[in-house]
Each structure stands twice: as structure tokens, then as C-alpha cells.
Coordinates of C-alpha atoms in Angstrom, one line a residue:
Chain A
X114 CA 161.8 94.4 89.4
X115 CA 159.5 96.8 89.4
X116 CA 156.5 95.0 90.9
X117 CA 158.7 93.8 93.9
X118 CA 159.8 97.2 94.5
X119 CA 156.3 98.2 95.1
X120 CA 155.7 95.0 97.0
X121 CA 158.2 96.2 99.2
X122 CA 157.3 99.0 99.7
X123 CA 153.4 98.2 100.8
X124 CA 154.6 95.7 103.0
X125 CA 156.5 98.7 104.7
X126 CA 153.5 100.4 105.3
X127 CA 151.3 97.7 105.6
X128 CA 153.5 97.2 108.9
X129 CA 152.7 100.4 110.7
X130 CA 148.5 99.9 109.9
X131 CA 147.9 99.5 113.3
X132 CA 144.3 100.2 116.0
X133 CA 144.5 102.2 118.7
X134 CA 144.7 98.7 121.0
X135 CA 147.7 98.1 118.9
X136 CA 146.5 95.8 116.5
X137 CA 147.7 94.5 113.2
X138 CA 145.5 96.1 110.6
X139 CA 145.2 93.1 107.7
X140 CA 143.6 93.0 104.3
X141 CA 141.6 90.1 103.2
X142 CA 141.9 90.5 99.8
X143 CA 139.4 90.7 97.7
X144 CA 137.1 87.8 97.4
X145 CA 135.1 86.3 94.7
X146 CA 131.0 85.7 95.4
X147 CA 130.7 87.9 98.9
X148 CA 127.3 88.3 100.0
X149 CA 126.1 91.0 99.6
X150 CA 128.2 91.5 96.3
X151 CA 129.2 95.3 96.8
X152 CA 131.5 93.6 99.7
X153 CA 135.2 93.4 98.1
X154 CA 137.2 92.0 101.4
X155 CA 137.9 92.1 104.8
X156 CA 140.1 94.1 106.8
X157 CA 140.9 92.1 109.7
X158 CA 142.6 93.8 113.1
X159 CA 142.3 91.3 116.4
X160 CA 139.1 89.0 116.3
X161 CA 137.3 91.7 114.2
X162 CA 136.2 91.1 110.5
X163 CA 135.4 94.6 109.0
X164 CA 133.6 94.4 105.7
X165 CA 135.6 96.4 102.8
X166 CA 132.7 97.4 100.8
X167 CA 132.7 98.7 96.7
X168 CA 133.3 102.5 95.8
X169 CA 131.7 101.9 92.6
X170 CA 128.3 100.6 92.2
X171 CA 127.1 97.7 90.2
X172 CA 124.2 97.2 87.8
X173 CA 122.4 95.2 90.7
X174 CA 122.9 98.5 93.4
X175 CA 121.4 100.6 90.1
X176 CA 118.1 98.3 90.0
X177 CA 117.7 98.7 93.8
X178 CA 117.6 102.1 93.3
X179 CA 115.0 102.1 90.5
X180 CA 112.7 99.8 91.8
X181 CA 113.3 102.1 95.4
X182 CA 111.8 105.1 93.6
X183 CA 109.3 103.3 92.1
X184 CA 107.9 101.7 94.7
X185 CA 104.2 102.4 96.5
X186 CA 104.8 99.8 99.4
X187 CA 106.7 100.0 102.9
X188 CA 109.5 98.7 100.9
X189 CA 112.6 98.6 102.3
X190 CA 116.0 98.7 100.8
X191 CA 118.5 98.2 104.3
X192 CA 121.4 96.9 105.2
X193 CA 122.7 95.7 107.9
X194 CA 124.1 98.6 110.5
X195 CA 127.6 98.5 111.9
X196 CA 131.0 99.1 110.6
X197 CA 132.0 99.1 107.1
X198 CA 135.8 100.2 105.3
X199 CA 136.4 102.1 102.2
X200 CA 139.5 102.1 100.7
X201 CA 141.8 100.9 103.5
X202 CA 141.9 103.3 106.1
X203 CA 143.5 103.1 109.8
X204 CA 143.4 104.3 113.2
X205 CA 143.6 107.7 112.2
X206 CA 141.3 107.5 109.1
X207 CA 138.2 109.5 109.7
X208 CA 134.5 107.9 110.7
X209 CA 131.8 108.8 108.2
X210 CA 128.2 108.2 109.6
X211 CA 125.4 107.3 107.7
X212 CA 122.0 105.7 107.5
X213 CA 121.2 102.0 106.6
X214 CA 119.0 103.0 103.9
X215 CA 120.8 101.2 100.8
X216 CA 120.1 104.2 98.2
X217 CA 122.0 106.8 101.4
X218 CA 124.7 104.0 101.7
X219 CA 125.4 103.3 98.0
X220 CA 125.2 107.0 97.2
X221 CA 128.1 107.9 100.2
X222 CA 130.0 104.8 99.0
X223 CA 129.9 105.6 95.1
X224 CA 131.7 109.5 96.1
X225 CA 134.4 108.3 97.8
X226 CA 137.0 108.1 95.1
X227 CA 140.7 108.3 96.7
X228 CA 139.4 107.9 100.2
X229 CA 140.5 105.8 103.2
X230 CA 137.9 105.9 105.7
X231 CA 135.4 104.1 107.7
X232 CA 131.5 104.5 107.3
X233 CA 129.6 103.5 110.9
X234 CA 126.4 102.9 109.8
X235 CA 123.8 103.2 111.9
X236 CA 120.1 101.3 112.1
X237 CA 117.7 103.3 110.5
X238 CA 115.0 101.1 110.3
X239 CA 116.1 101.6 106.6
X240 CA 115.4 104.6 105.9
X241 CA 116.9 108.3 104.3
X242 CA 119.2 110.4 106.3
X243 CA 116.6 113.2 106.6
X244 CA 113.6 112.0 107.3
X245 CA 115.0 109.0 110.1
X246 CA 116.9 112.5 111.5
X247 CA 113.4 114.0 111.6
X248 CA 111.8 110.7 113.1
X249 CA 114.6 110.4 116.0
X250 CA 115.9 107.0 115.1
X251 CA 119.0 108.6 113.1
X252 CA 119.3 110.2 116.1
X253 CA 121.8 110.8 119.4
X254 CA 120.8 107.7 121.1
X255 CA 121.3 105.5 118.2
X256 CA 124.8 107.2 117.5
X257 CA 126.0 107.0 121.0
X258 CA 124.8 102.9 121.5
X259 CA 126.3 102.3 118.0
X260 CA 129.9 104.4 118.8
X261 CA 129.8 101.9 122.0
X262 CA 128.7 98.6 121.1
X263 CA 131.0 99.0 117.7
X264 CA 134.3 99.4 120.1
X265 CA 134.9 102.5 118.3
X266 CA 137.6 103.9 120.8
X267 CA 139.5 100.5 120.5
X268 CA 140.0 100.7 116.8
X269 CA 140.6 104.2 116.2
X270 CA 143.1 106.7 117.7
X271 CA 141.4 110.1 117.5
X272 CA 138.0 111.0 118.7
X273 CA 136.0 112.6 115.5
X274 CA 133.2 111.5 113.2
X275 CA 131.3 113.0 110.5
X276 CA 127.8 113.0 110.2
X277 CA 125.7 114.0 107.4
X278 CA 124.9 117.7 107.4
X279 CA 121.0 116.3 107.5
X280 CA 121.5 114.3 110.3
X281 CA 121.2 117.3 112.7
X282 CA 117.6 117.3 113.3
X283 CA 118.2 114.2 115.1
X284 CA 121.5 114.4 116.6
X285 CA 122.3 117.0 119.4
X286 CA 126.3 117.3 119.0
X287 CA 127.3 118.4 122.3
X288 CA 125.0 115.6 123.8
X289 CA 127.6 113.0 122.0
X290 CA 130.6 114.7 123.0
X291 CA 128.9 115.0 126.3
X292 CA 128.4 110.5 126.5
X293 CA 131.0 109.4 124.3
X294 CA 133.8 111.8 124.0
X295 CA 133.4 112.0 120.0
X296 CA 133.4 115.5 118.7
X297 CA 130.8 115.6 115.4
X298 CA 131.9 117.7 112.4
X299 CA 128.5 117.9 110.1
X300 CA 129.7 117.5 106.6
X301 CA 128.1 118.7 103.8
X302 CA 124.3 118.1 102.7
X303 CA 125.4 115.9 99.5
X304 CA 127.2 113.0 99.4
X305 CA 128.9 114.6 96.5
X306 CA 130.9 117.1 98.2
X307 CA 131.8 114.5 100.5
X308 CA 135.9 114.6 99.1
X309 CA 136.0 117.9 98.4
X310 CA 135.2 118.5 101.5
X311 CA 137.7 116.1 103.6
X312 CA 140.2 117.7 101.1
X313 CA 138.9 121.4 102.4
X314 CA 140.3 120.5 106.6
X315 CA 136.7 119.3 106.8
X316 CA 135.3 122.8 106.1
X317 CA 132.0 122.9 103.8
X318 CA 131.4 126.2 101.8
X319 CA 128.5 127.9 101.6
X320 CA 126.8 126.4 98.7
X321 CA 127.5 123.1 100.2
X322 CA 125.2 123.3 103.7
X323 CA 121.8 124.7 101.3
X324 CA 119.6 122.4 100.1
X325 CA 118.5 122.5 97.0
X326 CA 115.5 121.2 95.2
X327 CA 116.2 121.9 91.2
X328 CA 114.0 120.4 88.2
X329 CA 116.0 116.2 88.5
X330 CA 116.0 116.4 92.2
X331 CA 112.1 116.9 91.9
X332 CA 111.7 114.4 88.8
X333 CA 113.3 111.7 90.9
X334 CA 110.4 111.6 93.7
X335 CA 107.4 111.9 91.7
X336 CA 107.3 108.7 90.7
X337 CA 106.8 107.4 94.3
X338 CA 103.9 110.5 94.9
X339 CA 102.4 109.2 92.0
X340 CA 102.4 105.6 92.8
X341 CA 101.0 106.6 96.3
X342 CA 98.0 108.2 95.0
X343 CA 97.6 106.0 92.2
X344 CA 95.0 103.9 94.0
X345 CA 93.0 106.5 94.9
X346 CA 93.0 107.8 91.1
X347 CA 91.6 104.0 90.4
X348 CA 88.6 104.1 92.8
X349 CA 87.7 107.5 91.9
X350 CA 88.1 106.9 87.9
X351 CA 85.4 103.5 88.7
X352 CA 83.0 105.5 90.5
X353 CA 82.9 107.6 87.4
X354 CA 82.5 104.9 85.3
X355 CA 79.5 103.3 87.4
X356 CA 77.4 107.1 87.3
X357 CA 78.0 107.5 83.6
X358 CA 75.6 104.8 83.3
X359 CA 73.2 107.1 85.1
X360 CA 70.8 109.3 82.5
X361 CA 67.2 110.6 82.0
X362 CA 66.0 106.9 81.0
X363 CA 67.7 105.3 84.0
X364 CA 71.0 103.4 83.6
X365 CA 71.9 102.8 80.3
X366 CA 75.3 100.0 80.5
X367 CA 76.2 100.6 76.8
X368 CA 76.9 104.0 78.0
X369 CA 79.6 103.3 80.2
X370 CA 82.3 102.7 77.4
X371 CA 81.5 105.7 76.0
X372 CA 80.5 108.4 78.6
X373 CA 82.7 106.8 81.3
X374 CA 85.8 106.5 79.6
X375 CA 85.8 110.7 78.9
X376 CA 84.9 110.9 82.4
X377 CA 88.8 108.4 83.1
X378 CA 90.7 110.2 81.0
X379 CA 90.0 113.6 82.2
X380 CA 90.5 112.5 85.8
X381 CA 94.1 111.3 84.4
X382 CA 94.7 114.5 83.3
X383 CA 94.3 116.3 86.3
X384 CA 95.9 113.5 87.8
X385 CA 99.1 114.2 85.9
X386 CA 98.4 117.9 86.6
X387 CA 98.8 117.8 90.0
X388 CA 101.4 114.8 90.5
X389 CA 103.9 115.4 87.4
X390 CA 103.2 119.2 86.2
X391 CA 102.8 120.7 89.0
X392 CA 106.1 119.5 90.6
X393 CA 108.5 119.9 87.9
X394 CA 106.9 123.3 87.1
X395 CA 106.9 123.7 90.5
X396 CA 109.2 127.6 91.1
X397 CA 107.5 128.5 87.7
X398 CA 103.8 128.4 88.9
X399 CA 103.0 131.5 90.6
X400 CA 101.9 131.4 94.1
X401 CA 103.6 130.1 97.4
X402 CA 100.8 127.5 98.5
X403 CA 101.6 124.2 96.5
X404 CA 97.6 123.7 96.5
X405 CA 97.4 127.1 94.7
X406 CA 100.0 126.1 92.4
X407 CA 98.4 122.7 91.8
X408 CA 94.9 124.8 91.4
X409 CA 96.1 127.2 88.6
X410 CA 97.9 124.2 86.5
X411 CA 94.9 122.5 86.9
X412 CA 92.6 125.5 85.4
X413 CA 95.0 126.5 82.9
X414 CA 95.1 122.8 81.6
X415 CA 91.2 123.0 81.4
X416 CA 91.6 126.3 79.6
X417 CA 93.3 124.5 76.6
X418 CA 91.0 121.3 76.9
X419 CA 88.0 123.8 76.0
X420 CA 89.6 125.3 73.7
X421 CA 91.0 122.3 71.7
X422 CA 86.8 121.0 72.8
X423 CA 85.7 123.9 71.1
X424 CA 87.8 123.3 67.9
X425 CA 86.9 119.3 67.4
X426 CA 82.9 119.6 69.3
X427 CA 81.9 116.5 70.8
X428 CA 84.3 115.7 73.6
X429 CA 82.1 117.0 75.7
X430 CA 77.9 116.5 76.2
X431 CA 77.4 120.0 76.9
X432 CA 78.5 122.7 78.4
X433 CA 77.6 122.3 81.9
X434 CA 79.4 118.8 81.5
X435 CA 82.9 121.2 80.0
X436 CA 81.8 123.0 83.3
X437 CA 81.8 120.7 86.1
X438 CA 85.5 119.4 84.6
X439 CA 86.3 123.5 85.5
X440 CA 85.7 122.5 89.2
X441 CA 86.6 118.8 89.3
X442 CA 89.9 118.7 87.7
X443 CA 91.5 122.1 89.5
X444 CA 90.7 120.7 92.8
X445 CA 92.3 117.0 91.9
X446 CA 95.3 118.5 90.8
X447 CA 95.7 121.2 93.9
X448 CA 95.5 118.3 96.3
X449 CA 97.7 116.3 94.4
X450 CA 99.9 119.2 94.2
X451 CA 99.7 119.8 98.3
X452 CA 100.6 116.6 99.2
X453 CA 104.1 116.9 97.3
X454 CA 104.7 119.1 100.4
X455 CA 105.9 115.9 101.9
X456 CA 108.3 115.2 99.3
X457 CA 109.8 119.0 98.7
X458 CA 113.1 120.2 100.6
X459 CA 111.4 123.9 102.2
X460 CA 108.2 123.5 103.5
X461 CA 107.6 124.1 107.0
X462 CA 104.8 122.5 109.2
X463 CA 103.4 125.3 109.9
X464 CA 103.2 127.2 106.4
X465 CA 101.4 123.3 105.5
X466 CA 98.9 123.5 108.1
X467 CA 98.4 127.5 107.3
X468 CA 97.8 126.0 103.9
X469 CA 95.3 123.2 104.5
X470 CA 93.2 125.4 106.5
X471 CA 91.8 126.9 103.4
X472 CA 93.1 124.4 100.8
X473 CA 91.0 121.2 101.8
X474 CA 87.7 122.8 102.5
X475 CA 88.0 124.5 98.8
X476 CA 88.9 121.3 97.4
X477 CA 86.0 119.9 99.0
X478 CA 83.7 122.3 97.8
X479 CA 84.9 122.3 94.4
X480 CA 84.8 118.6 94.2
X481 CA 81.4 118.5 95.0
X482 CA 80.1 121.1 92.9
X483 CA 81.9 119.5 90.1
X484 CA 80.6 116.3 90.4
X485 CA 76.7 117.3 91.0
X486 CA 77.4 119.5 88.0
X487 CA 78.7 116.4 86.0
X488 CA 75.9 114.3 86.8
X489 CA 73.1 116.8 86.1
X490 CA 74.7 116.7 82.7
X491 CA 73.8 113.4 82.1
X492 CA 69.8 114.8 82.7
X493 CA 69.9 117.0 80.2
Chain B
X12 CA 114.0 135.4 90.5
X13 CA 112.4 131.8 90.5
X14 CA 113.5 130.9 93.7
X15 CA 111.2 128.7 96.0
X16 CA 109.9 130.6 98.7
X17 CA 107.1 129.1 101.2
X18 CA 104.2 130.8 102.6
X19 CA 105.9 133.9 105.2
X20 CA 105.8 135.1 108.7
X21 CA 104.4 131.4 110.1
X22 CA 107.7 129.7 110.7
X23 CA 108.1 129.1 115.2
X24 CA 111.7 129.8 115.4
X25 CA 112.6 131.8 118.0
X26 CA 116.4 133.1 118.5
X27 CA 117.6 134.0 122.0
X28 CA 121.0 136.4 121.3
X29 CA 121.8 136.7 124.8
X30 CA 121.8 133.2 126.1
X31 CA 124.5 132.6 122.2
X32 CA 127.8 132.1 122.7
X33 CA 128.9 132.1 119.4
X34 CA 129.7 128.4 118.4
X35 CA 128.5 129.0 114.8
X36 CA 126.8 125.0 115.4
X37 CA 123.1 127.1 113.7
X38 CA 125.1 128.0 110.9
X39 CA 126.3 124.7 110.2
X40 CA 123.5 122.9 110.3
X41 CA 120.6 124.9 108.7
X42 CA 119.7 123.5 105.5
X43 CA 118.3 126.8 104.5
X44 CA 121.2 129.6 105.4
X45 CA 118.4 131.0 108.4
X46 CA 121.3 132.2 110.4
X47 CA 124.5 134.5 109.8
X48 CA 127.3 135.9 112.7
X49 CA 126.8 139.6 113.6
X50 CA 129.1 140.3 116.4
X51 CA 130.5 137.5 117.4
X52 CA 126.3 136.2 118.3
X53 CA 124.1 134.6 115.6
X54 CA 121.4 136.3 113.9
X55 CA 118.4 135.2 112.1
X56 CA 118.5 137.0 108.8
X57 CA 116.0 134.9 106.6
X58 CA 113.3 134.0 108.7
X59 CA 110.5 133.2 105.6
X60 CA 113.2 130.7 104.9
X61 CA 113.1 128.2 107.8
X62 CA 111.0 124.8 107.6
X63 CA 111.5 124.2 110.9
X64 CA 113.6 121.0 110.8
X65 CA 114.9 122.0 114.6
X66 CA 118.5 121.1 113.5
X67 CA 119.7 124.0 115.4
X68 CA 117.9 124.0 118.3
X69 CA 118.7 120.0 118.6
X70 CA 122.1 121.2 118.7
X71 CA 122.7 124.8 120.1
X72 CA 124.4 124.3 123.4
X73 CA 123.5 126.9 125.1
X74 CA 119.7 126.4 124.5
X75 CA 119.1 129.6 122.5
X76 CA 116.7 128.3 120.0
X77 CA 113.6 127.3 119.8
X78 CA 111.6 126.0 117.2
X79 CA 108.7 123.7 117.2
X80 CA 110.0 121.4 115.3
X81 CA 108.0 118.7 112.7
X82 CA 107.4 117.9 109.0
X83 CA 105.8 119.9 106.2
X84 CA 104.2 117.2 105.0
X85 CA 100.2 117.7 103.8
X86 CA 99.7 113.9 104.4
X87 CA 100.9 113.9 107.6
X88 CA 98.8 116.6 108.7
X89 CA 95.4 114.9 107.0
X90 CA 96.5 111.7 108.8
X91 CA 96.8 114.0 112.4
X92 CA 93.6 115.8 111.6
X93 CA 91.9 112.5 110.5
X94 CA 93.6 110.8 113.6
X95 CA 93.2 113.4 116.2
X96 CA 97.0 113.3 116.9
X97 CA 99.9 115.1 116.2
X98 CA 101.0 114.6 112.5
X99 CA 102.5 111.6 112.4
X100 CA 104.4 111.0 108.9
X101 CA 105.2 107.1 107.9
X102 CA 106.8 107.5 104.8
X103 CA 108.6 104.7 102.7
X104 CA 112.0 105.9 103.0
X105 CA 112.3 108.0 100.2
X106 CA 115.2 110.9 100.3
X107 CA 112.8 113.9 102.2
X108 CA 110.0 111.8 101.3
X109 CA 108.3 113.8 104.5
X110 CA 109.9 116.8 104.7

């Protein structure tokens, strides 16, 4: 009795679902083995098939995302741009925009608990929100081609979308209103706050527009940084290997194991200095630069290297060897520590090239004096 | 007390208060809370604090901002200076993987 009530009942409103052409609004019901597998159905209205997608993601989505953050290569995690359904919304559900950069798709999709809606997503060339916005290609031209070729106006009744509060760097508003007749309301920066937000008239607070860049949303991008620079840590570490052959009697290979393999794991060190410290540490390091902050980790980390040295002797070859590590490993970690510029959420382009004026030519010069230093100490 | 504050008094933005009309669109958009209302015009009360992503001035309709807008990114700048071009970031998609 129940269950038919209900029936009943959704078939009355299942009735009304209709476009703004008029058209029957139908749900394909879910469907077993959709490709890709976060599709759950189809809503279809005329000769159009819309793609119902998941609001909860699946271990698969959770792996993309891991081996996305992970991954040192042009790798791309996309899907395919258009027009996607959550829930099972109508002609006067509202438009979310978004980029087709899977880990900016899944996140949106995952925080839309209790939402009807549609999510036009737009090509990207598979990449974040921000940085496509900063690029251009999440950007007004994009938008108004995608409202257009998607038949926006013939599905829906009102004449709204929301776009990603990070968007704007790409998208010029009144230039979209201006082509298309869609008014843009800029949502909040997280994907988050997306419901509180719809349930606020569309108004984001305060706290919702800042970006913020705590202790996990730095932990989550160094592992790219690092795998980036990893290469680089590599060749470096064998051209230390191949000099520590170098002494007073010529080139000794047996001492490569021994000499060269100090030399690897203090180059590691700063490494992890500049790459993991540094950036986690990162409002806790005094300074503004990130190459100063990356410059005093690294000397402070040397600081307890020669002391722990000084307890168990023998780490080092001598003191001008302890020394040279005083130039070598402050000036790793500082441009390791410079380049997470790229990844933070509040650096401007010209506080970085302020910056680099004097950051690389000290990291040069402390390089080199660091590694003459090291090899003299194989003289002596 | 921590907060994260970049290097001051380098950012480009550059606020025209005659040519605002008001729309509040700079105060919606800034990631950083640059701007506030003061008399029905906006105001730039935390300059220090822009990165110049040129969200605003993308979408101030009146034209009142300014801001020369690109990426605080240290590896895009090498690549420029190495290049002899403008920095030119080609990051692998990561969320504000270049600024």
C-alpha cells in the first residue's frame, strides 16, 4: 500500500519534469556496467541522452586521485566535457560549471548531497579550475561556445549558472551576459560549501571566497613537487658519486661506496629540506621569500647534522668537507623551497620575480663554493 | 600571528574609484579579500595581499582595475628567463599547481 502510494505520487511529479522546449524530462534508471562506472543513468528529454553521474565516489575515482597526485608526467585525468545530471534536476534546476579535470569533477560531484542540478562541464584540456582559469582555456570563450553548442536555453527555463569562485581569472562575467544572456553567480572557492551555499539564496560568506592554504592542503601537493625534482636530485646525487672517486692518488673506485654514498645521503636531506620541510613548515619559517625559508631549514638542519657529527666523529672527512655541506645543502633546499611558489595559493608574479633576482644568483654562488669546497676535501 | 604573508609593496594592482560603479563583482571574486565597499565604491584595503590572479579586473565592468596579471610560479619564471619569453607555466594539472 504503501509503496504504491509513493509510486503515485512520483509519477505525479514525474509528469510536470518538463525543458523549456516542453519536453518530457525521463529517467533511465540506473544501469548496471556504464562506462565510465561513476555514470548511474540517463535522463532522457527529446533526442537528448544526459548522463546521470554518482554523488558518491568509488574506490576506482579514489585511486585516480592518488596516482593524480603522484604523478611527475603530463598525465592527465579528463573526462569528457558537456553536460552531466546530479540528482534529477529540471528546467529550473540550477547549472554548475566546472572543469574536465577528473579530481575538480569528482570533488564537485562527491559535495552534492540533496542536490538536483546540472554540472556543464567544460574542456579544460584536463586540467584544475584555477590554473586552466589562469591559462584562458577555462575561460569566457570556452563557456560561451559550450552554453551554445550544449542547447543550454532549450533545456532550461531560467538564464543562471554558477561558476567556481576560481574560475574568475578566466571568465569576464558581463562578457557572458553580454553573448549569451546567462547571468554568472561565482560560488564559493570549495567545492565543499557548494550546498551550503545554494541553501544560503546563492550567497557565499566571507570565509567561503578566501583561499586558504593550511598544513593538508600543502601535504597533498608535495608529492607532485617532489616527483618533479626528483630527476634532477638523481643526476646531481651521480655526479657526486663519480668525484668521490677523485683524491690525492688520483681516482680511487673503492672509494665511491664509501665517500659517495655520504655525499647521496646528504643531498637527500637537503632534498627533503626543501621539498617536504620547508612546505609543511612553511607560515612557521620566518621570512616572506620561500627561498629564504628554504635557506634557513636548510642551515638549521646542517646545524644539527654537525652537531649529531660532532657527537659520533667520522661522518665527515674533515672539517672543510662538514663545511662545504654548510653551503651545498642551504642552497638545495632554498631552491627547492622557491619553486613550491608554483604550487602555494598567495604568491604573486611579481613578489616571485622580486625574489629570484637575488635568490638564484645566491644559490648559484653557494652551490659552487660548496662543491669546490667538497672536492678540495678529498685533497687533504 | 602565523599567517602567510608574501613579499610587500610589489603587487601591480591598480584601482580606479571614479570609473567604480559599485557592482561589488572585485569583492566576489578575489581569492584574497584585496577589496572591501566604502561608500557605495570599492576600496583596496590589503594591497600586500594580492597575487595578482586578475580575477577582478577580468570581470570589473566598468574597466576600473588593472592588474598585470600572471602566475607566481618560480619555474615559470626560470623557464621565461631561460626561454627569453614571458613565463610561461605548463603544469600537470595539479589543483594551483602554478599559482
Amino acid at each position: 500500500m504503501f509503496a504504491m502510494s509513493n509510486e503515485k505520487q512520483d509519477s505525479k511529479k514525474e509528469c510536470c519534469k518538463k525543458s523549456a522546449e516542453g519536453e518530457l524530462f525521463q529517467i533511465i534508471e540506473r544501469r548496471e556496467n556504464t562506462q565510465p562506472d561513476w555514470i548511474e543513468g540517463f535522463i532522457v528529454n527529446g533526442n537528448r541522452k544526459i548522463p546521470v553521474v554518482s554523488k558518491t565516489l568509488k574506490f576506482s575515482d579514489r585511486l585516480d586521485s592518488w596516482k593524480a597526485r603522484w604523478s611527475s608526467f603530463r598525465m592527465r585525468f579528463s573526462i569528457d566535457p558537456g553536460l552531466y545530471a546530479v540528482g534529477n534536476p529540471d528546467a529550473q534546476s540550477e547549472v554548475l560549471v566546472s572543469a574536465n579535470y577528473k579530481l575538480s569533477f569528482d570533488r564537485l560531484r562527491s559535495r552534492l548531497d540533496g542536490v538536483n542540478a546540472w554540472i556543464l562541464v567544460l574542456d579544460t584540456k584536463g586540467i584544475n579550475v584555477w590554473c586552466s582559469a589562469g591559462k584562458g582555456t577555462f575561460g569566457t570563450a570556452e563557456l560561451v561556445n559550450r552554453i551554445k553548442y550544449e542547447k543550454l536555453t532549450e533545456l532550461i527555463s531560467h538564464r543562471r549558472l554558477i561558476l567556481p569562485q576560481l574560475s574568475a581569472p578566466g571568465v569576464s562575467a558581463h562578457k557572458v551576459k553580454k553573448d549569451t544572456g546567462f547571468r554568472i553567480i561565482y560560488g564559493p572557492v570549495r567545492a565543499n560549501d557548494i550546498a551550503a551555499f545554494l541553501k544560503n539564496n546563492k550567497r557565499a560568506n566571507p570565509e567561503m571566497r578566501r583561499v586558504r592554504f593550511n598544513m593538508s592542503d600543502r601535504a597533498v601537493l608535495i608529492p607532485m613537487e617532489m616527483m618533479q625534482s626528483v630527476k634532477y636530485l638523481l643526476l646531481v646525487s651521480l655526479v657526486f658519486l663519480l668525484l668521490s672517486g677523485l683524491n690525492s692518488e688520483g681516482y680511487i673506485f673503492n672509494d665511491i661506496p664509501d665517500e659517495g654514498l655520504n655525499a647521496v645521503i646528504l643531498m637527500f636531506i637537503a632534498y627533503l629540506s626543501g621539498g617536504v620541510l620547508t612546505p609543511l613548515l612553511l607560515p612557521f619559517i620566518p621570512g616572506k621569500a620561500f627561498s629564504l625559508k628554504g635557506l634557513i631549514v636548510g642551515i638549521v638542519l646542517m646545524g644539527g647534522i654537525a652537531i649529531f657529527s660532532h657527537k659520533y666523529p667520522g661522518l665527515f672527512r674533515s672539517n672543510i668537507d662538514l663545511l662545504s655541506w654548510f653551503f651545498i645543502t642551504p642552497s638545495i633546499s632554498s631552491f627547492l623551497a622557491m619553486n613550491f611558489t608554483g604550487a602555494s595559493t598567495y604568491t604573486s608574479l611579481s613578489g616571485v620575480k622580486k625574489e629570484m633576482r637575488f635568490a638564484v644568483p645566491a644559490q648559484i654562488v653557494l652551490a659552487v663554493v660548496g662543491i669546490t669546497l667538497w672536492v678540495i676535501s678529498q685533497f687533504i | 600571528m602565523f599567517d602567510l604573508k608574501y613579499i610587500s609593496g610589489v603587487a601591480t594592482l591598480q584601482l580606479d574609484s571614479d570609473k567604480c560603479n559599485g557592482c561589488r563583482m572585485c569583492l566576489y571574486v578575489c581569492p584574497h579579500a584585496v577589496f572591501d565597499m566604502d561608500r557605495k565604491k570599492a576600496v583596496v584595503v590589503n594591497h600586500d595581499s594580492c597575487m595578482e590572479c586578475g580575477a577582478c579586473a577580468m570581470n570589473c565592468p566598468e574597466g576600473a582595475i588593472s592588474v598585470h596579471a600572471g602566475v607566481g610560479c618560480a619555474s615559470a619564471v626560470l623557464q621565461g628567463w631561460i626561454n627569453e619569453t614571458e613565463p610561461t607555466c605548463d603544469c600537470s594539472g595539479e589543483s594551483a599547481c602554478c599559482g
